[in-house]
Short mmCIF file of C-alpha atoms in Angstrom, two decimals:
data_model
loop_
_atom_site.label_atom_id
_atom_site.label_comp_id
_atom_site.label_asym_id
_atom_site.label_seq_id
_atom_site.Cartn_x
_atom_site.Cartn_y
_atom_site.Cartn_z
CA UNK U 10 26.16 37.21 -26.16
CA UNK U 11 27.45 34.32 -24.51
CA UNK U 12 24.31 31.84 -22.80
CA UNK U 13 26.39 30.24 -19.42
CA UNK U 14 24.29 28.69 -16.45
CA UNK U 15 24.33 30.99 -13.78
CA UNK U 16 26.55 28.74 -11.82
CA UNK U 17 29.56 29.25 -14.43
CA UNK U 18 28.65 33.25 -14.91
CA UNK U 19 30.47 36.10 -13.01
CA UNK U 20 28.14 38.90 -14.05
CA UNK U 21 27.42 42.40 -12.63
CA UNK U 22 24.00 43.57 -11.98
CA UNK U 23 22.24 45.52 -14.36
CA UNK U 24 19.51 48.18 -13.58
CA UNK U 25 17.39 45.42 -16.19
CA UNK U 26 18.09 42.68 -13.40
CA UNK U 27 16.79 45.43 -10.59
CA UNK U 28 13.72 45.59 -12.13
CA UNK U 29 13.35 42.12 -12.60
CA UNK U 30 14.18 41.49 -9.29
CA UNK U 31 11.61 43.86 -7.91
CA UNK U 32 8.85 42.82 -10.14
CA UNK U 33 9.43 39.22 -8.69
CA UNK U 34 8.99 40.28 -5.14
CA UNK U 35 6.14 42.60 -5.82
CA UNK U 36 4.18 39.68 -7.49
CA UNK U 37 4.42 38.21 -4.44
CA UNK U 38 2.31 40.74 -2.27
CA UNK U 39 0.17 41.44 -5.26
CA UNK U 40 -1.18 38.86 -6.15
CA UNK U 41 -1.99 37.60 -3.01
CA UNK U 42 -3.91 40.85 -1.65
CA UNK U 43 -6.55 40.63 -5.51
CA UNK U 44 -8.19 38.20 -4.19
CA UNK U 45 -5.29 35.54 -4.90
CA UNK U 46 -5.18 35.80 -8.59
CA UNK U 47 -8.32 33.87 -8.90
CA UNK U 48 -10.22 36.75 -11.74
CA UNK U 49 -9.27 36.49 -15.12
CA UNK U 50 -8.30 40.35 -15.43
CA UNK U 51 -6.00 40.10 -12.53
CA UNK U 52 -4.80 36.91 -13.87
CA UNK U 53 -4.33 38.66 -17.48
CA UNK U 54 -2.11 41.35 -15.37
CA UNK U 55 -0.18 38.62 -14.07
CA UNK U 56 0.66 37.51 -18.04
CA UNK U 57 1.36 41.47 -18.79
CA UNK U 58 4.21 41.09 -15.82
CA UNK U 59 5.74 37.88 -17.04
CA UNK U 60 6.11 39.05 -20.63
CA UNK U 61 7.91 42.04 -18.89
CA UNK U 62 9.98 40.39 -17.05
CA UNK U 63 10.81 38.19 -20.20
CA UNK U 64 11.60 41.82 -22.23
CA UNK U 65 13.95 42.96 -19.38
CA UNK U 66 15.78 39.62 -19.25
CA UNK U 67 16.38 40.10 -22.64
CA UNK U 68 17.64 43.56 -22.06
CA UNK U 69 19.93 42.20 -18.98
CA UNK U 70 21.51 39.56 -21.28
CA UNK U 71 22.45 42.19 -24.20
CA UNK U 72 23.76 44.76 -21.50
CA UNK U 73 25.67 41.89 -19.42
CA UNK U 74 27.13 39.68 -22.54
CA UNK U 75 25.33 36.83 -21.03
CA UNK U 76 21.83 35.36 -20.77
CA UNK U 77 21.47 34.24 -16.73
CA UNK U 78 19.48 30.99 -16.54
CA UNK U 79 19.78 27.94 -13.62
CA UNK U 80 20.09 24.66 -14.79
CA UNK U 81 18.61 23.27 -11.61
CA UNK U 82 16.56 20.03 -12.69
CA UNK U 83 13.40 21.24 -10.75
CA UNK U 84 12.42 22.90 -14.08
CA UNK U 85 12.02 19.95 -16.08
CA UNK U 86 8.73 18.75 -14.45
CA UNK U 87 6.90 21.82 -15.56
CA UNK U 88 8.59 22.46 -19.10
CA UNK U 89 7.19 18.42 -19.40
CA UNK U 90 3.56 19.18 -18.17
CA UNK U 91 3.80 22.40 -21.02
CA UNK U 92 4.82 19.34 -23.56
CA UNK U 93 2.36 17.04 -22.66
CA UNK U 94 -0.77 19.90 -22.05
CA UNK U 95 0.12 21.15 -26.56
CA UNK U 96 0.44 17.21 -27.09
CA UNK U 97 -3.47 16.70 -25.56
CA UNK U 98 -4.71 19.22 -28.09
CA UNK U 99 -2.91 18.28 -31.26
CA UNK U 100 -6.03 16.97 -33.47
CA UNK U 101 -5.78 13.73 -34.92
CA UNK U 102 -8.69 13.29 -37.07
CA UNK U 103 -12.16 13.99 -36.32
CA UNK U 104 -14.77 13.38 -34.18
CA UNK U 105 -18.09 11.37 -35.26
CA UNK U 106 -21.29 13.62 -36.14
CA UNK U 107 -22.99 14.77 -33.02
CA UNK U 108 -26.28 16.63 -33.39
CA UNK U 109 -25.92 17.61 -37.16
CA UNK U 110 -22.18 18.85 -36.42
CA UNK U 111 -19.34 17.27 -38.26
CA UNK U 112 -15.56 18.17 -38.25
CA UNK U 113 -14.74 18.55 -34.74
CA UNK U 114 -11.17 17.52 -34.15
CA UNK U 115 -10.73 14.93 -32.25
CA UNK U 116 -8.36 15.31 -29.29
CA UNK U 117 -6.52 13.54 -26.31
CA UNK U 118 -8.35 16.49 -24.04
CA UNK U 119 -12.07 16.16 -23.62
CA UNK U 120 -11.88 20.26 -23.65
CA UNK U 121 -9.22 21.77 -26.06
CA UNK U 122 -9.51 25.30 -25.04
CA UNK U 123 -9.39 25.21 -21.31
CA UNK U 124 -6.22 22.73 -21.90
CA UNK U 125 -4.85 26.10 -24.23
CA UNK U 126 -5.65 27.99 -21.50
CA UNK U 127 -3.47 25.48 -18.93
CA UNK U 128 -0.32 25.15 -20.92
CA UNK U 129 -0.22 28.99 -21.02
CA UNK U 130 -0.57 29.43 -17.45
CA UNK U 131 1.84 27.10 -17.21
CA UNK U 132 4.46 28.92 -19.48
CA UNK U 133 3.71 31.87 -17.02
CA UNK U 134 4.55 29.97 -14.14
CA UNK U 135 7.22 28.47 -15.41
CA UNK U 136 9.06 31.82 -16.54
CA UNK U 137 8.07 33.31 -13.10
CA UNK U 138 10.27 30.29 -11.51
CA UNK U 139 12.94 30.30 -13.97
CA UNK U 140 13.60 33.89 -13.39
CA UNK U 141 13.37 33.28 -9.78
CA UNK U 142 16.14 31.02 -10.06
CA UNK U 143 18.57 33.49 -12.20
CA UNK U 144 17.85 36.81 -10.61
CA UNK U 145 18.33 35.42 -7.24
CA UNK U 146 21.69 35.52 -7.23
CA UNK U 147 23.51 37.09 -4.17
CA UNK U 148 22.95 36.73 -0.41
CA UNK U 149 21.67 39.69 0.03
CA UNK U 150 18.58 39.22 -2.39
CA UNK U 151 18.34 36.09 -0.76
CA UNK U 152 17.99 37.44 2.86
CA UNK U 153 15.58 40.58 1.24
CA UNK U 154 13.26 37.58 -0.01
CA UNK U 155 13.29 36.13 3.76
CA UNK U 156 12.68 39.35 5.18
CA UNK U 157 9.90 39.98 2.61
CA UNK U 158 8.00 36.86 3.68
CA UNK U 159 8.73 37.38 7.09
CA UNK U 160 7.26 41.09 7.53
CA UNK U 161 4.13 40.27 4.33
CA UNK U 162 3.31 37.00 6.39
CA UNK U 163 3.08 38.60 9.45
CA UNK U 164 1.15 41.70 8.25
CA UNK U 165 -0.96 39.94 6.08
CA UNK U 166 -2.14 37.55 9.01
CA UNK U 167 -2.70 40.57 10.88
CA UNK U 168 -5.11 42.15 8.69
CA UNK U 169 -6.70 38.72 8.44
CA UNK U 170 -7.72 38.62 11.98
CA UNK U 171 -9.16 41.98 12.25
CA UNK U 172 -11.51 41.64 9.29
CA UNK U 173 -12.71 38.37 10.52
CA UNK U 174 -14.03 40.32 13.40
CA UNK U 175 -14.79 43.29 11.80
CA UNK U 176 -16.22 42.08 8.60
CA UNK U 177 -16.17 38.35 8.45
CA UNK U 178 -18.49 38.10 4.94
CA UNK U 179 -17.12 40.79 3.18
CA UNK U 180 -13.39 41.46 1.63
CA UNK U 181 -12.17 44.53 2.30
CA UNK U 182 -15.46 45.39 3.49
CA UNK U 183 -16.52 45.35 -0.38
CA UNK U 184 -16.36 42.42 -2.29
CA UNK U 185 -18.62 39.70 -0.36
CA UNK U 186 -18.73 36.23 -1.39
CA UNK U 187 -21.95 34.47 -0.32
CA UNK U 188 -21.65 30.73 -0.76
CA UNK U 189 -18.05 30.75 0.14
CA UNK U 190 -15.93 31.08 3.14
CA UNK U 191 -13.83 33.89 2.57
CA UNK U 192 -10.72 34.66 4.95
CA UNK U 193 -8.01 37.49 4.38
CA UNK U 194 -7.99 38.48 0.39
CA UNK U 195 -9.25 34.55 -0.32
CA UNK U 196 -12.75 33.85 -0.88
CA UNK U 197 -11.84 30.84 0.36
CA UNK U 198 -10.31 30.15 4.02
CA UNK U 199 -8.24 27.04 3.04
CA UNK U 200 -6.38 28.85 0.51
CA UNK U 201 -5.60 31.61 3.03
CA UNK U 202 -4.20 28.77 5.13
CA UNK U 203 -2.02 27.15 2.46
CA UNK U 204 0.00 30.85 2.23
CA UNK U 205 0.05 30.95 5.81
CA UNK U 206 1.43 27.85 5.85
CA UNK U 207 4.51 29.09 3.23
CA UNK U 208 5.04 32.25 5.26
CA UNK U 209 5.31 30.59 8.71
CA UNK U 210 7.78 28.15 7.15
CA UNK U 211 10.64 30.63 6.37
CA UNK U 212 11.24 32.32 10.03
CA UNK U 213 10.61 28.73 11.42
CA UNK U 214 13.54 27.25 10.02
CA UNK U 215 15.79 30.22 10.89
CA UNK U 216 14.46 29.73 14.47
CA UNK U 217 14.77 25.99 14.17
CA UNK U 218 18.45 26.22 13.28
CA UNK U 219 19.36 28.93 15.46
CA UNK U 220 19.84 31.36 12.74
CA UNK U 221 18.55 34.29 14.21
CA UNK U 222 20.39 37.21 15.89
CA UNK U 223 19.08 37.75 19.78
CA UNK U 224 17.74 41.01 18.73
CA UNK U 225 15.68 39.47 16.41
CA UNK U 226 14.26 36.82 18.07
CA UNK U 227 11.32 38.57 19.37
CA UNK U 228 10.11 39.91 16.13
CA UNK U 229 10.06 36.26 14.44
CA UNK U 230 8.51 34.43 17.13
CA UNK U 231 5.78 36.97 17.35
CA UNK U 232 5.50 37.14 13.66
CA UNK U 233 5.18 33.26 13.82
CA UNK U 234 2.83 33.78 16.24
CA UNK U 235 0.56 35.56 14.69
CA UNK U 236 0.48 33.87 11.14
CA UNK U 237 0.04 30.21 13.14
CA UNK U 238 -2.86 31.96 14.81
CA UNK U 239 -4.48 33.41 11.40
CA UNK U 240 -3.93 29.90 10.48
CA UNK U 241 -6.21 28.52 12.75
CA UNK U 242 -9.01 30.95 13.00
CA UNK U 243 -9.69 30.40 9.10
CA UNK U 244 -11.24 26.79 10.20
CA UNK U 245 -9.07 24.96 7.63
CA UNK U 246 -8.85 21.23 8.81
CA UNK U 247 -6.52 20.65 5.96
CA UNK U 248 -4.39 23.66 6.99
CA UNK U 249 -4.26 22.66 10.71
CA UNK U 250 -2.95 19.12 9.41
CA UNK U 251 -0.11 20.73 6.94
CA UNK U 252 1.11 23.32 9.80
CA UNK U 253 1.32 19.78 12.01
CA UNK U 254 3.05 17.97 9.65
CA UNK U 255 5.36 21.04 8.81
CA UNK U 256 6.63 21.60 12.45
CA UNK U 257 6.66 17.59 12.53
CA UNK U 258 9.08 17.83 9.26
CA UNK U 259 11.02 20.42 11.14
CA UNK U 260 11.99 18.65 14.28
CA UNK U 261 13.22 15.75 12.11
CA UNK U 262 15.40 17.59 9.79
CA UNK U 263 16.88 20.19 12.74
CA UNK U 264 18.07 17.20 14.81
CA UNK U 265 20.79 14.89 14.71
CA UNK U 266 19.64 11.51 15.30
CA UNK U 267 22.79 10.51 17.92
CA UNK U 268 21.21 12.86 20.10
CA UNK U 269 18.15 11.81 22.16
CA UNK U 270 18.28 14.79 24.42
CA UNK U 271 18.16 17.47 21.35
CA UNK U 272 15.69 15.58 19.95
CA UNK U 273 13.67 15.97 23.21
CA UNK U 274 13.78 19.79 23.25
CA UNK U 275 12.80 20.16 20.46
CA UNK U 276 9.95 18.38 20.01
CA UNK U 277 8.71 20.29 23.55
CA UNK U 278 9.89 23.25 21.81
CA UNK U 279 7.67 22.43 19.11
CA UNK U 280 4.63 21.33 21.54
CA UNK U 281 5.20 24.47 23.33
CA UNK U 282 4.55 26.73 20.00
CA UNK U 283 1.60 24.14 18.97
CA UNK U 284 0.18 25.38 22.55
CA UNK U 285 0.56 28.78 21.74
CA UNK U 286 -0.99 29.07 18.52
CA UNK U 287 -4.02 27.32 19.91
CA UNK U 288 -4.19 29.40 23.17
CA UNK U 289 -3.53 33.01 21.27
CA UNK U 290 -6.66 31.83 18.79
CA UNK U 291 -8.71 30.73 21.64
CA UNK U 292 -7.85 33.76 23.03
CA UNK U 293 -8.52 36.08 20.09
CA UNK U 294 -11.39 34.21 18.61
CA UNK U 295 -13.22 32.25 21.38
CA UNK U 296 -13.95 28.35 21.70
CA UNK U 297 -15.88 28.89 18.24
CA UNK U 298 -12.45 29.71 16.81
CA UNK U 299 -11.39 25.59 17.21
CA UNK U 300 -15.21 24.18 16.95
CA UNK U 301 -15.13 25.34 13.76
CA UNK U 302 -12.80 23.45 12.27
CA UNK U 303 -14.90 20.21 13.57
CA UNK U 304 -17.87 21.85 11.79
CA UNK U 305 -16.59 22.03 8.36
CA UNK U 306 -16.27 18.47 8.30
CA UNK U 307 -20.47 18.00 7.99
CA UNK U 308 -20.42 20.75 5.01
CA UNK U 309 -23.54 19.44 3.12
CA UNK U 310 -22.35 21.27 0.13
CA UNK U 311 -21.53 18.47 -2.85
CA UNK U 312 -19.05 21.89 -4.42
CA UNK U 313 -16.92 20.30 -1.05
CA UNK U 314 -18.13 16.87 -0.22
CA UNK U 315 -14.44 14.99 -0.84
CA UNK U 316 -16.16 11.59 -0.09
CA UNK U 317 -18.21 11.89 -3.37
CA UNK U 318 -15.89 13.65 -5.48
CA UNK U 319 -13.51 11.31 -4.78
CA UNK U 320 -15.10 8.31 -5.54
CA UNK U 321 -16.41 9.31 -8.46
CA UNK U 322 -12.83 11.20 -9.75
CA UNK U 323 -11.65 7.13 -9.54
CA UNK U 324 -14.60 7.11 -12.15
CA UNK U 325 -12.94 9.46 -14.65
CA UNK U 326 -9.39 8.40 -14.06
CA UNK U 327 -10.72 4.65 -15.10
CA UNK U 328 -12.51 6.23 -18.34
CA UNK U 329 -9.60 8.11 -19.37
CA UNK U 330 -6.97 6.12 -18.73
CA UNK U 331 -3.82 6.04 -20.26
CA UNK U 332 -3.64 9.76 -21.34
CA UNK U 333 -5.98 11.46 -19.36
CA UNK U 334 -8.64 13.73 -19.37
CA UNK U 335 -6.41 16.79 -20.71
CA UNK U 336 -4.67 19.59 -18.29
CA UNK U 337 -7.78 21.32 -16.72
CA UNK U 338 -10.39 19.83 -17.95
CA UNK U 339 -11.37 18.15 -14.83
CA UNK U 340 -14.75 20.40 -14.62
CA UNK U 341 -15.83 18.30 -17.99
CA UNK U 342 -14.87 15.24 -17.57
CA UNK U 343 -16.20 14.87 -14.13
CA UNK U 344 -20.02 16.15 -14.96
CA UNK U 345 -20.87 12.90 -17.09
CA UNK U 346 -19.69 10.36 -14.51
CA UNK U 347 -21.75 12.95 -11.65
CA UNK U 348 -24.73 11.12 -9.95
CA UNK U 349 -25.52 14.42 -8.24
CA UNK U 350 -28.50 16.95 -8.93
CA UNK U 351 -26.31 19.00 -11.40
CA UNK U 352 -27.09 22.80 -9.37
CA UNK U 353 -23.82 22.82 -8.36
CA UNK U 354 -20.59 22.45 -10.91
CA UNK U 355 -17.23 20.65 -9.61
CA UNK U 356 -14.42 22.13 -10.77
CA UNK U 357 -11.45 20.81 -8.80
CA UNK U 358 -11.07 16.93 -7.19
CA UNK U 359 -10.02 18.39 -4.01
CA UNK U 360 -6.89 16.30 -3.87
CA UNK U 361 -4.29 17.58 -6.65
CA UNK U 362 -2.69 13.47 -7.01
CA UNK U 363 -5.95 12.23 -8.01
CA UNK U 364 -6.52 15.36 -10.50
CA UNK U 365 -2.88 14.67 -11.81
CA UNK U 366 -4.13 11.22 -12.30
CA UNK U 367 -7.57 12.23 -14.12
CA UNK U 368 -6.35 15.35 -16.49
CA UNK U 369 -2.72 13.76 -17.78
CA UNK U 370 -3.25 9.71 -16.82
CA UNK U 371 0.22 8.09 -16.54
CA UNK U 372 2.50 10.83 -18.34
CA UNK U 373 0.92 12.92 -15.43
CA UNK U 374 1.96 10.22 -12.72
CA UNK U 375 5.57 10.42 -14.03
CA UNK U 376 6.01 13.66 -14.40
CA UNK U 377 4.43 14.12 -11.12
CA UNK U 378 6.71 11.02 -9.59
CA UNK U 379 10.04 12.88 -11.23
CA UNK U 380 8.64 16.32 -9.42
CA UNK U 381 8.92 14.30 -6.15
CA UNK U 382 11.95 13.23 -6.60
CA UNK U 383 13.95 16.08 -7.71
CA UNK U 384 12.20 17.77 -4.67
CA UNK U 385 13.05 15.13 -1.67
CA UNK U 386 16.80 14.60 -3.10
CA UNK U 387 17.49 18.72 -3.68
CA UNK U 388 15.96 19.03 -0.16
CA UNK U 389 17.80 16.41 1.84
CA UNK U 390 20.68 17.86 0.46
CA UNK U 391 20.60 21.34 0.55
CA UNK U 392 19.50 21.69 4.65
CA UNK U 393 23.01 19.92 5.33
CA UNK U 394 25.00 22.85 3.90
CA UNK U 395 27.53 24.85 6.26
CA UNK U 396 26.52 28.26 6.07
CA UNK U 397 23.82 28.38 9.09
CA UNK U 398 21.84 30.66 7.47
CA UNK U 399 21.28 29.67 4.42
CA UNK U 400 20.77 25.84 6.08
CA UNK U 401 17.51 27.60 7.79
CA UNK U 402 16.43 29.03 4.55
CA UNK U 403 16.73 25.72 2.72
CA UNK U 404 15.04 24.18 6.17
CA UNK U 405 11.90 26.58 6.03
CA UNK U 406 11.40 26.26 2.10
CA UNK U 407 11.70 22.71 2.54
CA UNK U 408 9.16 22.43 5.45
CA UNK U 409 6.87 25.09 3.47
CA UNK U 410 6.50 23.11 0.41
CA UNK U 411 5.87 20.03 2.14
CA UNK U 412 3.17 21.17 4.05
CA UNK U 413 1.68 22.54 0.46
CA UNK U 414 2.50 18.71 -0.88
CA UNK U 415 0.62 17.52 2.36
CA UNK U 416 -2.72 20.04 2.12
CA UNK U 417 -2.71 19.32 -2.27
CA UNK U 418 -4.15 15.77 -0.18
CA UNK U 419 -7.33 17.81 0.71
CA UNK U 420 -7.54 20.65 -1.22
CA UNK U 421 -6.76 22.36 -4.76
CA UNK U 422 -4.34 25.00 -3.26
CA UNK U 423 -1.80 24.89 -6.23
CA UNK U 424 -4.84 25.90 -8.66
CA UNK U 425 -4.50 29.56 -6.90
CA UNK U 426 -1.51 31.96 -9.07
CA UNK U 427 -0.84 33.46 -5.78
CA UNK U 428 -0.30 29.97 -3.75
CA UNK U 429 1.48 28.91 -7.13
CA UNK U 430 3.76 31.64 -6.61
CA UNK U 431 4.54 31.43 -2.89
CA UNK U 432 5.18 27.92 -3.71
CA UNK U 433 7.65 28.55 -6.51
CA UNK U 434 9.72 31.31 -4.65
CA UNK U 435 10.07 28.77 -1.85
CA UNK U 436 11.23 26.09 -4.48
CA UNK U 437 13.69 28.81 -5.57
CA UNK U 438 15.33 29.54 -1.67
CA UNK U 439 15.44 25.82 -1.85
CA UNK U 440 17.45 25.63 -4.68
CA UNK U 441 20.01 28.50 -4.36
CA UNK U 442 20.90 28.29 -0.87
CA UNK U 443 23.08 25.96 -1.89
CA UNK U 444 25.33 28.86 -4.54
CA UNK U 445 28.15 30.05 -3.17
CA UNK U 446 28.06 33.88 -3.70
CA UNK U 447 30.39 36.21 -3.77
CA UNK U 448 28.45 38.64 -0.97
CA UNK U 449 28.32 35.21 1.45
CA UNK U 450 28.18 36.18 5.47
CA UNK U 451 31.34 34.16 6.65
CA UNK U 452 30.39 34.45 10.24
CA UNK U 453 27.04 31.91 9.35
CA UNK U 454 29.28 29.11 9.06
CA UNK U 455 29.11 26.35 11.33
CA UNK U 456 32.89 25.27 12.15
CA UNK U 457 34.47 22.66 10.36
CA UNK U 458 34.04 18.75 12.12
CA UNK U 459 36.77 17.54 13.84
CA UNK U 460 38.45 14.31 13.06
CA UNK U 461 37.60 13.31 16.57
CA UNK U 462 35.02 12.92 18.67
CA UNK U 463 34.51 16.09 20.87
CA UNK U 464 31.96 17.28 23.88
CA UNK U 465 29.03 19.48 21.14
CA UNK U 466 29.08 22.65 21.88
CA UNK U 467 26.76 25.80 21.07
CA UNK U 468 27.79 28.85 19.89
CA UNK U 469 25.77 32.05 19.27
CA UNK U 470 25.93 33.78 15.64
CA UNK U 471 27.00 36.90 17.87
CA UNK U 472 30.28 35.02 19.67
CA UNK U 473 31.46 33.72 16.17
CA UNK U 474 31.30 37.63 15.02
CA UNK U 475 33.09 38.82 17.78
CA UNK U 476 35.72 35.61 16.92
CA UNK U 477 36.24 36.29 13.80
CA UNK U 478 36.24 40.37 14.44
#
């Protein structure tokens, strides 16, 4: 058995990499419509899947003669938090006596076992991404993925607004959530806007580029449509921000910046859908639909008062400075520096920098700086690649991530497996738009630039086919 990087391997597909492939997708859907992953059984299945998935790579390597892996650098960040997270509970010595006990090890985490518990979600995630990477290896997986966003974002933002008028406390009519603000399968409404915010992303940079077919058109706008209006009538402020900043993103990246008059249409183009979402969600939920975002910002609950939390999460990052606090064991090390009644427990510092900051100190800060890095400079290059299709793949992951990046500034999105997961498949179309594969649509790329300056002219994916037919 030969181990290549994917990038070197000319391998056939095994009924091992089918599987694998399928089990990726499904997770997907899945864990999204449990309640996002949130339960520890459902988060136990998610393990049972991964180790799977890790038995039937193994199986696809032996049958193929070679183990697929990507090389991308993307993967480094997490294999580095893993390191770090098994480093923070290595004991080194012990602790003094406290209340008759002695021999407690002493370690860089303030709470050992929920930092165990971290590293081995972690691992999970990290496998899930890796084999992401490998098994998506042919344009045609790569357009099933799109499609499989596409048609789950817009069905899943369609069940969304029916049960918020049809049973707006209750899940599925069953599972009801009383101090929380469920929306969709989320008991809470901002994580249902952080997927919506993924799922809009992919058929808005096909759009964006001009990737889709005519007869298509109609079916992405309106699924667009739909998910930007599920977007708003959850009441997420932070979500309403990320979906502006993700359109913003969009315009920028879509338009060359010689031409003033592009540039111009489609920012209106981008007003225009802006006024569409909010008119369809006035429309579908009433004034109260927008008020409400307003209203979330007097929540007198301290579980979601960012003003406090983040004042005194400045107080934990100073105490536990330079190594931090230990991966996930925020909840403890915030309660002691807490000037608040105690009823209710924070868990998360609603703003994923600071909690970088305050669980792994500065190894967390460079691990989290290299993350951004390897992101922006895989990005920037990857939307500039010929094939038009794949450019409006790599434009939508791009623009979906960063509006993730730009809601982790309000909320703890990235804490939920399923919004992990969304997030990590759209890493993945990021990354391997760019392969050349051997199933590539030749009518998606944009003709070669000429040595001279010539009049820019647009032509329709359907003219080039009928060119090159």
């Amino acid at each position: 058995m030969t181990i290549e990087p994917l990038e070197n391997q000319n391998i056939n597909t095994t009924f091992a990499g089918k599987i694998i492939f399928f089990l990726l997708c499904s997770m997907i859907v899945w864990t999204t419509l449990i309640y996002g992953t949130v339960h520890q059984p459902i988060i136990a299945l998610f393990y049972i899947v991964i180790a799977l998935i890790l038995l039937l790579w193994i199986v696809d390597a032996f049958i193929s003669g070679f183990f697929r892996f990507n090389k991308n650098f993307l993967q480094i960040p997490l294999i580095a938090a893993i390191i770090y997270g098994i480093i923070q509970i290595i004991p080194f010595g012990s602790a003094a006596e406290i209340g008759g006990l002695s021999g407690i090890s002493r370690t860089i985490s303030v709470a050992p076992y929920l930092t165990r518990l971290t590293v081995v979600h972690f691992v999970a995630l990290s496998l899930f991404f890796a084999a992401f990477l490998a098994f998506t290896d042919s344009f045609k997986r790569l357009k099933t993925i799109v499609w499989l966003i596409t048609i789950f974002g817009f069905l899943y933002a369609f069940f969304a607004i029916v049960q918020s008028f049809l049973s707006p406390a209750k899940i599925y009519g069953i599972y009801e959530a009383p101090s929380l603000t469920p929306f969709g399968s989320f008991v809470n409404r901002h994580n249902f806007a952080a997927l919506m915010e993924m799922t809009i992303a992919v058929p808005l940079g096909l759009i964006f580029v001009g990737a889709v077919e005519k007869d298509k058109k109609l079916l992405f706008i309106t699924a667009i449509g739909l998910m930007g209006i599920a977007l708003l009538l959850s009441g997420s402020r932070g979500g309403l921000v990320a979906l502006l900043a993700e359109v913003f993103l969009l315009v920028i990246v879509t338009t060359k910046s010689r031409s003033k008059s592009n540039l111009l249409i489609k920012a209106v183009l981008a007003l225009l859908l802006i006024g569409i979402i909010v008119f369809g969600a006035v429309l579908i939920g009433g004034e109260s639909s927008l008020t409400r975002i307003a209203e979330t910002a007097a929540s007198g609950n301290i579980t979601t008062d960012r003003t406090h939390i983040w004042a005194v999460t400045l107080d934990v990052i100073k105490a536990n400075l330079p190594f931090g606090a230990g991966l996930g064991a925020f909840g403890v090390a915030f309660t002691p520096f807490d000037d608040s009644s105690g009823l209710s427990r924070v868990e998360q510092a609603h703003n994923d920098y600071l909690e970088v900051l305050a669980n792994a100190g500065i190894v967390g800060l460079i691990i989290g700086i290299s993350f951004l890095a390897l992101f922006f400079r895989t990005a920037l290059a990857n939307i500039k690649i010929e094939n038009l299709y794949k450019r409006g793949v790599a434009v939508g992951a791009f623009a979906g991530c960063f509006a993730i990046l730009v809601h982790s500034l309000f909320d703890f999105v990235l804490h939920i497996t399923a919004i992990s997961l969304m997030f990590l498949t759209l890493l993945s179309l990021l990354v391997v738009s760019r392969r050349k594969n051997k199933d590539d649509d030749d009518t998606y790329n944009l003709p070669k630039r000429r040595k001279r300056p010539v009049k820019a002219t647009v032509t329709s994916i359907e003219d080039r086919r009928e060119t090159t037919a």
